[in-house]
CSV table of C-alpha atoms in Angstrom, one decimal:
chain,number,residue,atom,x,y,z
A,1,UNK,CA,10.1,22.3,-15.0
A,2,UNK,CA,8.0,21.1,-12.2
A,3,UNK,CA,6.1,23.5,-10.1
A,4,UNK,CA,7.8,24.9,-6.9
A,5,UNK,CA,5.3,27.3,-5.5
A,6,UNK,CA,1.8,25.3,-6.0
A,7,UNK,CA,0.0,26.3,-2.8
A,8,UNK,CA,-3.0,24.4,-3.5
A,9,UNK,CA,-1.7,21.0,-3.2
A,10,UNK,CA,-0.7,21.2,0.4
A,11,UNK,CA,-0.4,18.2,2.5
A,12,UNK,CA,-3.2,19.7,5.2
A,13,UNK,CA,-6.2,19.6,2.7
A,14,UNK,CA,-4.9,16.2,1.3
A,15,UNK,CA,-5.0,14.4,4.7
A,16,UNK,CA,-8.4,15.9,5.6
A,17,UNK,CA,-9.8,14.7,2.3
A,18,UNK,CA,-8.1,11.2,2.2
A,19,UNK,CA,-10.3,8.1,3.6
A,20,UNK,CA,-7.1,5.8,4.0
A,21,UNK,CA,-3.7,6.7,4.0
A,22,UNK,CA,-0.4,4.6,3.9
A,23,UNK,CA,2.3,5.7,6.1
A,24,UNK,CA,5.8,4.8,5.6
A,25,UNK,CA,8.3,5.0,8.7
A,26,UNK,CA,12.0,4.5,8.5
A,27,UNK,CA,13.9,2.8,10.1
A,28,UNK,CA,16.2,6.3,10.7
A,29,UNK,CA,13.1,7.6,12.8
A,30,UNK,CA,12.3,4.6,15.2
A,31,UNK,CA,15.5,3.6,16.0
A,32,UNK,CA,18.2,5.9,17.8
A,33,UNK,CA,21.2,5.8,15.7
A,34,UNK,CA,23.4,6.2,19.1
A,35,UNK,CA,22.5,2.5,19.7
A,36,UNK,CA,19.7,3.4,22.6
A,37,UNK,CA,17.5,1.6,20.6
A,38,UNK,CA,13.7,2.3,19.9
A,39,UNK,CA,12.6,6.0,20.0
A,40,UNK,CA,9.9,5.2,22.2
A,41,UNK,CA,8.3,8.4,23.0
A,42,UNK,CA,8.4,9.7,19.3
A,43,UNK,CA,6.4,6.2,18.4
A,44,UNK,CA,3.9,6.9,21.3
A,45,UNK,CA,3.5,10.9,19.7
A,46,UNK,CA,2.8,8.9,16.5
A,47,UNK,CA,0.2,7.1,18.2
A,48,UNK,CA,-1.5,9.7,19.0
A,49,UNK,CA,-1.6,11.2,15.8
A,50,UNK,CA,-3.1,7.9,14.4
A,51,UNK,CA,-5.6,7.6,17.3
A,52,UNK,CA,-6.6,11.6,15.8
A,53,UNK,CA,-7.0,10.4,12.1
A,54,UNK,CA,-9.1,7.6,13.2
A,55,UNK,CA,-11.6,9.4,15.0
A,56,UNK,CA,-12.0,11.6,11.6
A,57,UNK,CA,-13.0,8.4,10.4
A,58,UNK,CA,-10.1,8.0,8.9
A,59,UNK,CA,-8.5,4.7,7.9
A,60,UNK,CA,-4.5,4.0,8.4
A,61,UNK,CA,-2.0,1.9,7.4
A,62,UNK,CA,1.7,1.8,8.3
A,63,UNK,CA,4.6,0.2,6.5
A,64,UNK,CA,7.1,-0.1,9.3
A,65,UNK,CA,10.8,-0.6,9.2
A,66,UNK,CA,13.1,-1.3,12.0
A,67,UNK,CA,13.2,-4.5,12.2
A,68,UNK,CA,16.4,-5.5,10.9
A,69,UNK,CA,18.3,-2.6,13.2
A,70,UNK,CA,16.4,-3.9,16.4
A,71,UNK,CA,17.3,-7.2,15.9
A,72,UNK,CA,21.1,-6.6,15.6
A,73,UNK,CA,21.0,-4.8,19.1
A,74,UNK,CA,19.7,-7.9,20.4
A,75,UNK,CA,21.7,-10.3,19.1
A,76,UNK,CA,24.9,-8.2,18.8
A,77,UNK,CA,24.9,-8.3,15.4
A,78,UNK,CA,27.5,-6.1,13.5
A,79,UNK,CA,26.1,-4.4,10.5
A,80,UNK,CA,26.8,-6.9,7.3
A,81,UNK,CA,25.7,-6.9,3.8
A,82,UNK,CA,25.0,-11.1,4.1
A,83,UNK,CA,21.4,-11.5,3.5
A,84,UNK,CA,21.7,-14.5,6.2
A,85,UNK,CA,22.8,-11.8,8.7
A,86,UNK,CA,19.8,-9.0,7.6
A,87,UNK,CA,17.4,-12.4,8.0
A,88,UNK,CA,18.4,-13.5,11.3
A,89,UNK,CA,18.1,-9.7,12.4
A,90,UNK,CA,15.0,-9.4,11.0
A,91,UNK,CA,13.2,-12.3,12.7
A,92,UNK,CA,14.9,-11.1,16.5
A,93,UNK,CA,14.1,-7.6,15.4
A,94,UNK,CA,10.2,-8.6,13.7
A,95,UNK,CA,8.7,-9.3,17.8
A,96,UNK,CA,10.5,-6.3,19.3
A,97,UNK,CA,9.2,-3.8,16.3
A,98,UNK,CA,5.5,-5.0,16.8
A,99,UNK,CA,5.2,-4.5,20.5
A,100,UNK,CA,6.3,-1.3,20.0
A,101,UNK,CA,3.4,-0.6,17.7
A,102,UNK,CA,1.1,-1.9,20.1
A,103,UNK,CA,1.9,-0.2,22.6
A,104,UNK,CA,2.0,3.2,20.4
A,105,UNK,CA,-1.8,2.9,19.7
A,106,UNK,CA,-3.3,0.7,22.1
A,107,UNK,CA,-4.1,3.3,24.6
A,108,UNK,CA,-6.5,4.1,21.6
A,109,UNK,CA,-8.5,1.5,21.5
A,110,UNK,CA,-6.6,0.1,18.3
A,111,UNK,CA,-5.7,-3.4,17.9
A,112,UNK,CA,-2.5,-4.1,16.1
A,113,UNK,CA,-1.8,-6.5,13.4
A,114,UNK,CA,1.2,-7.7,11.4
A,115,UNK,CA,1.6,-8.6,7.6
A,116,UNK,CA,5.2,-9.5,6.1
A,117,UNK,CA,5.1,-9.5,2.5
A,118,UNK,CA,7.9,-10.1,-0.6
A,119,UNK,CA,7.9,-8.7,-3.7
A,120,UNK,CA,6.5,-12.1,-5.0
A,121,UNK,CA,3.0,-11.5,-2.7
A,122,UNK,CA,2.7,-8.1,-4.6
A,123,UNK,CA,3.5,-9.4,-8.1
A,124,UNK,CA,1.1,-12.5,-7.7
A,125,UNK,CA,-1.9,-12.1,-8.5
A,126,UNK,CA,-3.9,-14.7,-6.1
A,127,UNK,CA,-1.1,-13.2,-3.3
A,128,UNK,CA,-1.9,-9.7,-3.7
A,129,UNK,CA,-5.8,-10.7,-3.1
A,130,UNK,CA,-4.8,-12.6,-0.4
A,131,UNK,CA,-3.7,-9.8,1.3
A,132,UNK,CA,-5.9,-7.6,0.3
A,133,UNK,CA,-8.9,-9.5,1.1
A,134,UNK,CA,-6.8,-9.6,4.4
A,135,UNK,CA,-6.2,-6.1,5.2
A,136,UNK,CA,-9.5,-5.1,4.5
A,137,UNK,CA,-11.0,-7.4,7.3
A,138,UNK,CA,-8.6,-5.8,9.4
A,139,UNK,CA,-9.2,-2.1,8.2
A,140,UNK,CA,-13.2,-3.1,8.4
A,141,UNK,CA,-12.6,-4.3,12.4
A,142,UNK,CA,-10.9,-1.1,13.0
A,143,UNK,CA,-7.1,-2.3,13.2
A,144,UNK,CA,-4.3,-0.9,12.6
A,145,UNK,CA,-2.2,-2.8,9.6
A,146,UNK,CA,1.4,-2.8,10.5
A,147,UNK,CA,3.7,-4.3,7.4
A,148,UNK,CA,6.8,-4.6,6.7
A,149,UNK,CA,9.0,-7.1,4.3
A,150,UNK,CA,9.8,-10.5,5.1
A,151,UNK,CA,13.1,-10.5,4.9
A,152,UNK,CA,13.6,-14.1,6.5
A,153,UNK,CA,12.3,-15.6,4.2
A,154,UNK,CA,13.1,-13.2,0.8
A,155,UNK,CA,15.7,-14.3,-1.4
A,156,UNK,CA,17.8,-11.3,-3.1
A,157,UNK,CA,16.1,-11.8,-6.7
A,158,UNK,CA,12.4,-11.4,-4.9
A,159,UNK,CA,12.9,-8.4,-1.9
A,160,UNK,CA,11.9,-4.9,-2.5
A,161,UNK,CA,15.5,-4.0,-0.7
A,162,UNK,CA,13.4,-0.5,0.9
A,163,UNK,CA,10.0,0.0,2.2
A,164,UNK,CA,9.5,3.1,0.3
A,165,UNK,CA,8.6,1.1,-2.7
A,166,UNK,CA,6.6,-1.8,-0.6
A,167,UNK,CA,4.6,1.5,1.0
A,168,UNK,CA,3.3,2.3,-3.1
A,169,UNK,CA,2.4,-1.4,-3.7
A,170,UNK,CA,0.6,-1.7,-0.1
A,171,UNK,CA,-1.0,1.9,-1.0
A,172,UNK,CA,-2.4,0.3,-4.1
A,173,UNK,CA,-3.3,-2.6,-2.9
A,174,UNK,CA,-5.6,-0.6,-0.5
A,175,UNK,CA,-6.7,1.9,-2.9
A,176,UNK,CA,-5.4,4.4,-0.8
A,177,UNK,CA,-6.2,7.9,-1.5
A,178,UNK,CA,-2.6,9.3,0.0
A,179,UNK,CA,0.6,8.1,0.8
A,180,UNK,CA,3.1,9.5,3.1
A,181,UNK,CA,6.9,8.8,3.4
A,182,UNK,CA,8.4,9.8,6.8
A,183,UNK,CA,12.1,9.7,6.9
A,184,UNK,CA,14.9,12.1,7.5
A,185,UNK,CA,14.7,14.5,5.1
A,186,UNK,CA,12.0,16.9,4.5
A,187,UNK,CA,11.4,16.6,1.2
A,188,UNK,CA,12.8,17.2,-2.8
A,189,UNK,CA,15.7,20.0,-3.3
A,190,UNK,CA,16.7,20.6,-6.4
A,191,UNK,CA,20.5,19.6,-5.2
A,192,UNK,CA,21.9,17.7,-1.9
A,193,UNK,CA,21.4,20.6,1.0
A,194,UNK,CA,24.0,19.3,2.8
A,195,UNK,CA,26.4,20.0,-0.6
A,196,UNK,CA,24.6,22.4,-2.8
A,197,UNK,CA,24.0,26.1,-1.0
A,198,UNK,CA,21.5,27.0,-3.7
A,199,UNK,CA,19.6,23.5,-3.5
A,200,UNK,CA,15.6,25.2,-3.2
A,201,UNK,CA,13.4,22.7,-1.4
A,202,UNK,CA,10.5,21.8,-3.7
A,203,UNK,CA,7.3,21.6,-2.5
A,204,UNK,CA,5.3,20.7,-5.1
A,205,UNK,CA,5.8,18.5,-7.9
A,206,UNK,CA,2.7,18.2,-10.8
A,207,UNK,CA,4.4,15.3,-13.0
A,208,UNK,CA,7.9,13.0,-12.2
A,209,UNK,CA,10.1,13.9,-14.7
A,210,UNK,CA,13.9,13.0,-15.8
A,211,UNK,CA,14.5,16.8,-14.1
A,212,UNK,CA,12.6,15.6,-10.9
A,213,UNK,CA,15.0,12.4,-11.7
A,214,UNK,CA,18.3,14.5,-11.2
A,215,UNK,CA,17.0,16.2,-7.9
A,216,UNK,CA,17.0,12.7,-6.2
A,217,UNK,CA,19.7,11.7,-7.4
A,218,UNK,CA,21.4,14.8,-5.6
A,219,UNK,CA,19.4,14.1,-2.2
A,220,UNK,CA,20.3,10.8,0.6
A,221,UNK,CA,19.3,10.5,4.1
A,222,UNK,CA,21.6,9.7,6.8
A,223,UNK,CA,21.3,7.0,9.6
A,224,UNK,CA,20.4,3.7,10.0
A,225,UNK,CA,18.1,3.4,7.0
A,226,UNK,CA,18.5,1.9,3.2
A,227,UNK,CA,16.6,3.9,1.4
A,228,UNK,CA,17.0,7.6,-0.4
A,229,UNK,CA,15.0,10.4,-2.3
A,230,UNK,CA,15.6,7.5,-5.2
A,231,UNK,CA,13.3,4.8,-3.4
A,232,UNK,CA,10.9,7.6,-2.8
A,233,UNK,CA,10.6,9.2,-5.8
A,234,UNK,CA,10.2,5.6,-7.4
A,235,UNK,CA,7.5,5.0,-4.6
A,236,UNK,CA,5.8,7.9,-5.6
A,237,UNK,CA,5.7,7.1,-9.3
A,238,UNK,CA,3.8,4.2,-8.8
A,239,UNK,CA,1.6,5.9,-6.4
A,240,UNK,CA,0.8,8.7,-9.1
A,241,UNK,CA,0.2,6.1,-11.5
A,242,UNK,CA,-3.0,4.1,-10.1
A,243,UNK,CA,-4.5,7.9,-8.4
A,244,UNK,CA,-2.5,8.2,-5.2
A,245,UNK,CA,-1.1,11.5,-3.9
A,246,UNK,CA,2.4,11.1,-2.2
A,247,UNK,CA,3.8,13.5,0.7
A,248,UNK,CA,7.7,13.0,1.4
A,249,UNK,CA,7.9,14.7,4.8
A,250,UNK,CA,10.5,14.6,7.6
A,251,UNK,CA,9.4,12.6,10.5
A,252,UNK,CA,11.8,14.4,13.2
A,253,UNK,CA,10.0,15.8,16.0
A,254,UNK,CA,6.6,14.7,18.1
A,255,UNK,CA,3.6,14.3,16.2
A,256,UNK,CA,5.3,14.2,12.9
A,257,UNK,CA,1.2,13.4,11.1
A,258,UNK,CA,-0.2,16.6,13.1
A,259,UNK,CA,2.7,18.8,11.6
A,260,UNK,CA,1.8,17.8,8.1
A,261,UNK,CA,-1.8,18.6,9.3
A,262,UNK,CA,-1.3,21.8,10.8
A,263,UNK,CA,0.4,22.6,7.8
A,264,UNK,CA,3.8,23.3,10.6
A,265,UNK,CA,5.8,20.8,8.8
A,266,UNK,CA,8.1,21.6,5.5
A,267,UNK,CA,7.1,18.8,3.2
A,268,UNK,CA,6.8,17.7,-0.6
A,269,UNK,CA,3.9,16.5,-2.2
A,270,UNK,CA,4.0,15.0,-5.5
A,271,UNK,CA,0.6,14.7,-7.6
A,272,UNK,CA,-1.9,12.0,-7.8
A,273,UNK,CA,-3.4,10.9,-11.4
A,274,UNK,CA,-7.2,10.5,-11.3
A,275,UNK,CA,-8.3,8.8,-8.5
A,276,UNK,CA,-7.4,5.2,-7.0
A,277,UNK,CA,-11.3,3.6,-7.9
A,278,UNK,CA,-10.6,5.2,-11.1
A,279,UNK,CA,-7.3,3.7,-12.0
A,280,UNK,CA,-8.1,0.6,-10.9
A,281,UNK,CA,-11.0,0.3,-12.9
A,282,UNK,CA,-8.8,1.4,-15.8
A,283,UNK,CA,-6.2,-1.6,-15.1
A,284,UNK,CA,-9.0,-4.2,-15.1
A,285,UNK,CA,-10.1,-2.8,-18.5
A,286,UNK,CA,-7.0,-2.1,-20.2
A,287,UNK,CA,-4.4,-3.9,-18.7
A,288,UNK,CA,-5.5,-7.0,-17.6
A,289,UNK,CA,-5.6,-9.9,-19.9
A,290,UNK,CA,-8.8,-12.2,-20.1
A,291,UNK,CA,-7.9,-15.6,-18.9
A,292,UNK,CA,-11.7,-17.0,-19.7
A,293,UNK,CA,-15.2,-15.4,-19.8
A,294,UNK,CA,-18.7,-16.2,-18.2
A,295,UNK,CA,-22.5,-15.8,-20.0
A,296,UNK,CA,-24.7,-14.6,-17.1
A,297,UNK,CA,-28.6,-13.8,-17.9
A,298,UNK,CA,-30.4,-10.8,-19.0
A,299,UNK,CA,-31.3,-10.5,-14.5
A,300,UNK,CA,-27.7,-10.2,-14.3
A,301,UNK,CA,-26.8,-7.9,-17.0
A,302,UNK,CA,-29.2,-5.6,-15.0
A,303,UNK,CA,-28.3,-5.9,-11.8
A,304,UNK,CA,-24.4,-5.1,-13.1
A,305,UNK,CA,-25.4,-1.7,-15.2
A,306,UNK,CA,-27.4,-1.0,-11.9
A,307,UNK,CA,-23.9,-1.4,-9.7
A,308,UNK,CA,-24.6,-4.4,-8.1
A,309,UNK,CA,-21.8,-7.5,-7.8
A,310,UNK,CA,-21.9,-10.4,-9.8
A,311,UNK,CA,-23.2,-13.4,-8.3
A,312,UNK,CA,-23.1,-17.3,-9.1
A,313,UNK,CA,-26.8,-17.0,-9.0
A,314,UNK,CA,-26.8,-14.9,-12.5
A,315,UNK,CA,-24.0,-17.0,-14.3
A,316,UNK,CA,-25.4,-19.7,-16.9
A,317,UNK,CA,-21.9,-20.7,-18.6
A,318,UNK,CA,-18.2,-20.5,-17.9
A,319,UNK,CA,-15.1,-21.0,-20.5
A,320,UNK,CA,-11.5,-21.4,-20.3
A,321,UNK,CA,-9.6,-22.6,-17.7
A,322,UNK,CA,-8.5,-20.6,-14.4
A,323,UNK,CA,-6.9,-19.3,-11.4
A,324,UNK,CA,-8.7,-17.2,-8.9
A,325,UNK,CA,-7.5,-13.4,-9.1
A,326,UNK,CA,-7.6,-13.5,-12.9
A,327,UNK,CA,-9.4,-11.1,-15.2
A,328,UNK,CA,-12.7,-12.6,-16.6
A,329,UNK,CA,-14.8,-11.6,-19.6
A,330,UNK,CA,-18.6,-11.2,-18.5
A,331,UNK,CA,-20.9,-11.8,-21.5
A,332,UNK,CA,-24.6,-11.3,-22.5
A,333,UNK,CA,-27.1,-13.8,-22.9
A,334,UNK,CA,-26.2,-12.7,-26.8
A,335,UNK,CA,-22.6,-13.1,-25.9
A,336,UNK,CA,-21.9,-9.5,-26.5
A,337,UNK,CA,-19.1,-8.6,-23.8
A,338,UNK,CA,-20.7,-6.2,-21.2
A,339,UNK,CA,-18.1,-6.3,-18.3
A,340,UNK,CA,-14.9,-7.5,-16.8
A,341,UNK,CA,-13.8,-8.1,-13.6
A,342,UNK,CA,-11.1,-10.1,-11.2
A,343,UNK,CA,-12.7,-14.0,-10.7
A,344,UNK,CA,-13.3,-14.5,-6.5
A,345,UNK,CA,-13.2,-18.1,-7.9
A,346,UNK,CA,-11.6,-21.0,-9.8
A,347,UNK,CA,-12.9,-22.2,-13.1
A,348,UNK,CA,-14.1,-25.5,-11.9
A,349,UNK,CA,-15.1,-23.5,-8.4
A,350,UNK,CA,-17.5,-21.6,-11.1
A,351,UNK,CA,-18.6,-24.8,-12.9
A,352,UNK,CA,-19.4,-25.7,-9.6
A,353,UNK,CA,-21.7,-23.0,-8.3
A,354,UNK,CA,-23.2,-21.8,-12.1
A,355,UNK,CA,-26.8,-20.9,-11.0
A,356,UNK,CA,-26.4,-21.0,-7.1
A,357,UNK,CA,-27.6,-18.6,-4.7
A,358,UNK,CA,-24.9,-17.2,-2.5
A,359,UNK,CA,-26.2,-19.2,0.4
A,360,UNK,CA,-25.5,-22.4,-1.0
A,361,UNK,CA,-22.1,-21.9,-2.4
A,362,UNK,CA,-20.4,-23.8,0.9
A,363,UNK,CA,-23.2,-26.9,0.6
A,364,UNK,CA,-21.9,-26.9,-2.9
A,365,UNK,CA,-18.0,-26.8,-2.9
A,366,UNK,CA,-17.4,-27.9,0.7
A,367,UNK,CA,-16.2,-24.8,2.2
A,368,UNK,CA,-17.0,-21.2,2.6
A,369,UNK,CA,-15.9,-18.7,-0.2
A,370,UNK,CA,-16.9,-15.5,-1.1
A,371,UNK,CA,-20.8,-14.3,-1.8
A,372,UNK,CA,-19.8,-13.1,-4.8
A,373,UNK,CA,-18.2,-14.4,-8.3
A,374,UNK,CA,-16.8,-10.8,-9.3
A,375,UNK,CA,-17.4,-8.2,-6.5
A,376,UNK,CA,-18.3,-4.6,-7.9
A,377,UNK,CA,-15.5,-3.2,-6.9
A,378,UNK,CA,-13.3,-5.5,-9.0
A,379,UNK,CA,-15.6,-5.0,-12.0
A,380,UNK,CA,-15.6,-2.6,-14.6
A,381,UNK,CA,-18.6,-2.2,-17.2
A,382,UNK,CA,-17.4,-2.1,-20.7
């Protein structure tokens, strides 16, 4: 049975030792349900709260619903189940729900940005570097990342449906250290509150089990969202997975981030496996299959057991044919594998640039591209 007393994992000492966190807001939280619309002094106490974490040196990202409900109040929509209807919300909705944002942090100093991703940007591979190459420009020029789905253009068969579950694959895209899911309800109970009398909240839960399962199946939020403890406890499953703590947390109330800080604010935190560097790593290793491999020289096989990147400069041979974003073999002079990593480049981009010296790669392929053929950060020694 999971643990419901663990006072160690609390979501105070979690946010102070996070470098980036992924926050999830529902749509439940920024829009009124009465039909006032936007909850415009909660978002601004949210503001705050991110302005706080930044000057911790902390780095944030939100995955933001609300645009779908924003939109219907300014077209008049009724609420439908047509996707045609959600996607025409969602692009009246998408303007209103950014301006929000940046008005929420820009007192701040924090420039806003907007991402809109589908399930397909996530599950392909040259996608998901796409935008993560992307948010980490934006993270490095001290933005804030605001994402939600695109549901104007996402067919049924490729949206995530909830951003609970688009929060974990942003999170681990990121290499977030913590994720938290503000919504309605505080947390896991063992049963629905609102049914159950001897529902217990948990606050604490080690491992997601078909027990922990049950519990969420017993637990919905109300309002004007489309998730429920389901969506989260399938967010956090693939949080745990690749090293990322999750915190389910109600959002109701000012300064719903300095609550969880404070340690004011009930809450549920659900382990992290490892770390995110670490499970990474361990996906590039294990996981990935080698699409080709490159032979650098011995200078290279030193420079990569001494943590460095790999760069074209060090690479005398390339083989097989491939996409950028796919998992290379890096081999010896004496062809014994040493490495593998995720390509920054083509197969005939590599053919291209064998033996060149970052500074030349433009002169040589016509336009700029990375320094580096596997960055060290996408590389794991073998």
């Amino acid at each position: 049975m999971p643990d419901l007393a663990n006072t160690e994992a609390r979501p105070a000492a979690l946010m102070k030792a996070a470098r980036r966190i992924t926050v999830k807001v529902g749509s439940s939280l920024l829009v009124d349900p009465s039909g006032d619309g936007l909850r415009r002094d909660w978002l601004r106490s949210l503001g705050e709260d991110i302005g706080r974490l930044r000057e911790e040196g902390k780095q944030s990202v939100i995955v933001s619903s609300g645009a779908v409900a924003l939109g219907r109040r300014q077209l008049s929509l009724k609420k439908s189940a047509r996707l045609s209807s959600k996607q025409a919300a969602a692009a009246a909705g998408q303007p209103l729900l950014m301006r929000a944002w940046e008005e929420a942090v820009s007192p701040f100093g924090i420039p806003t940005a907007q991402l809109l991703l589908t399930l397909d940007d996530t599950e392909s591979r040259r996608r998901w570097l796409n935008a993560r190459a992307t948010m980490e420009v934006l993270l490095g020029q001290g933005a804030l990342p605001v994402i939600n789905e695109n549901d104007t253009v996402a067919t049924e068969e490729l949206r995530y449906g909830d951003n609970d579950r688009l929060s974990a694959r942003v999170a681990q895209m990121i290499q977030s250290d913590l994720l938290i899911l503000l919504s309605d309800v505080d947390g896991v109970y063992t049963g629905d509150p609102s049914r159950d009398r001897n529902a217990r909240h948990v606050p604490h839960i080690a491992a997601i089990n078909d027990e922990v399962e049950r519990w969420a199946g017993g637990t919905s939020g109300a309002g004007v969202g489309s998730g429920g403890m389901r969506t989260k406890i399938a967010a956090a499953r693939v949080a745990q997975s690749f090293g990322c703590a999750t915190v389910i947390a109600s959002g109701h109330g000012d300064h719903p981030l300095a609550r969880l800080e404070s340690g004011e604010a009930n809450a549920t935190v659900i382990d992290a496996s490892g770390s995110p560097a670490r499970a990474y790593k361990q996906w590039i290793a294990g996981t990935l299959v080698p699409a080709g491999s490159v032979t650098v020289d011995a200078g290279a096989v030193t420079a990569l057991t001494g943590g460095k990147s790999l760069l074209p400069a060090g690479v005398r041979a390339v083989d097989g044919s491939f996409e950028r974003g796919v998992c290379l073999r890096v081999l010896g002079p004496d062809g014994r594998e040493i490495a593998r990593g995720i390509s920054g480049y083509t197969s005939s981009e590599t053919q291209a640039i064998l033996g060149c010296p970052s500074s030349d790669i433009e002169a040589r392929l016509g336009y700029s591209g990375q320094d580096e053929l596997i960055h060290r950060n996408d590389l794991v020694l073998m």
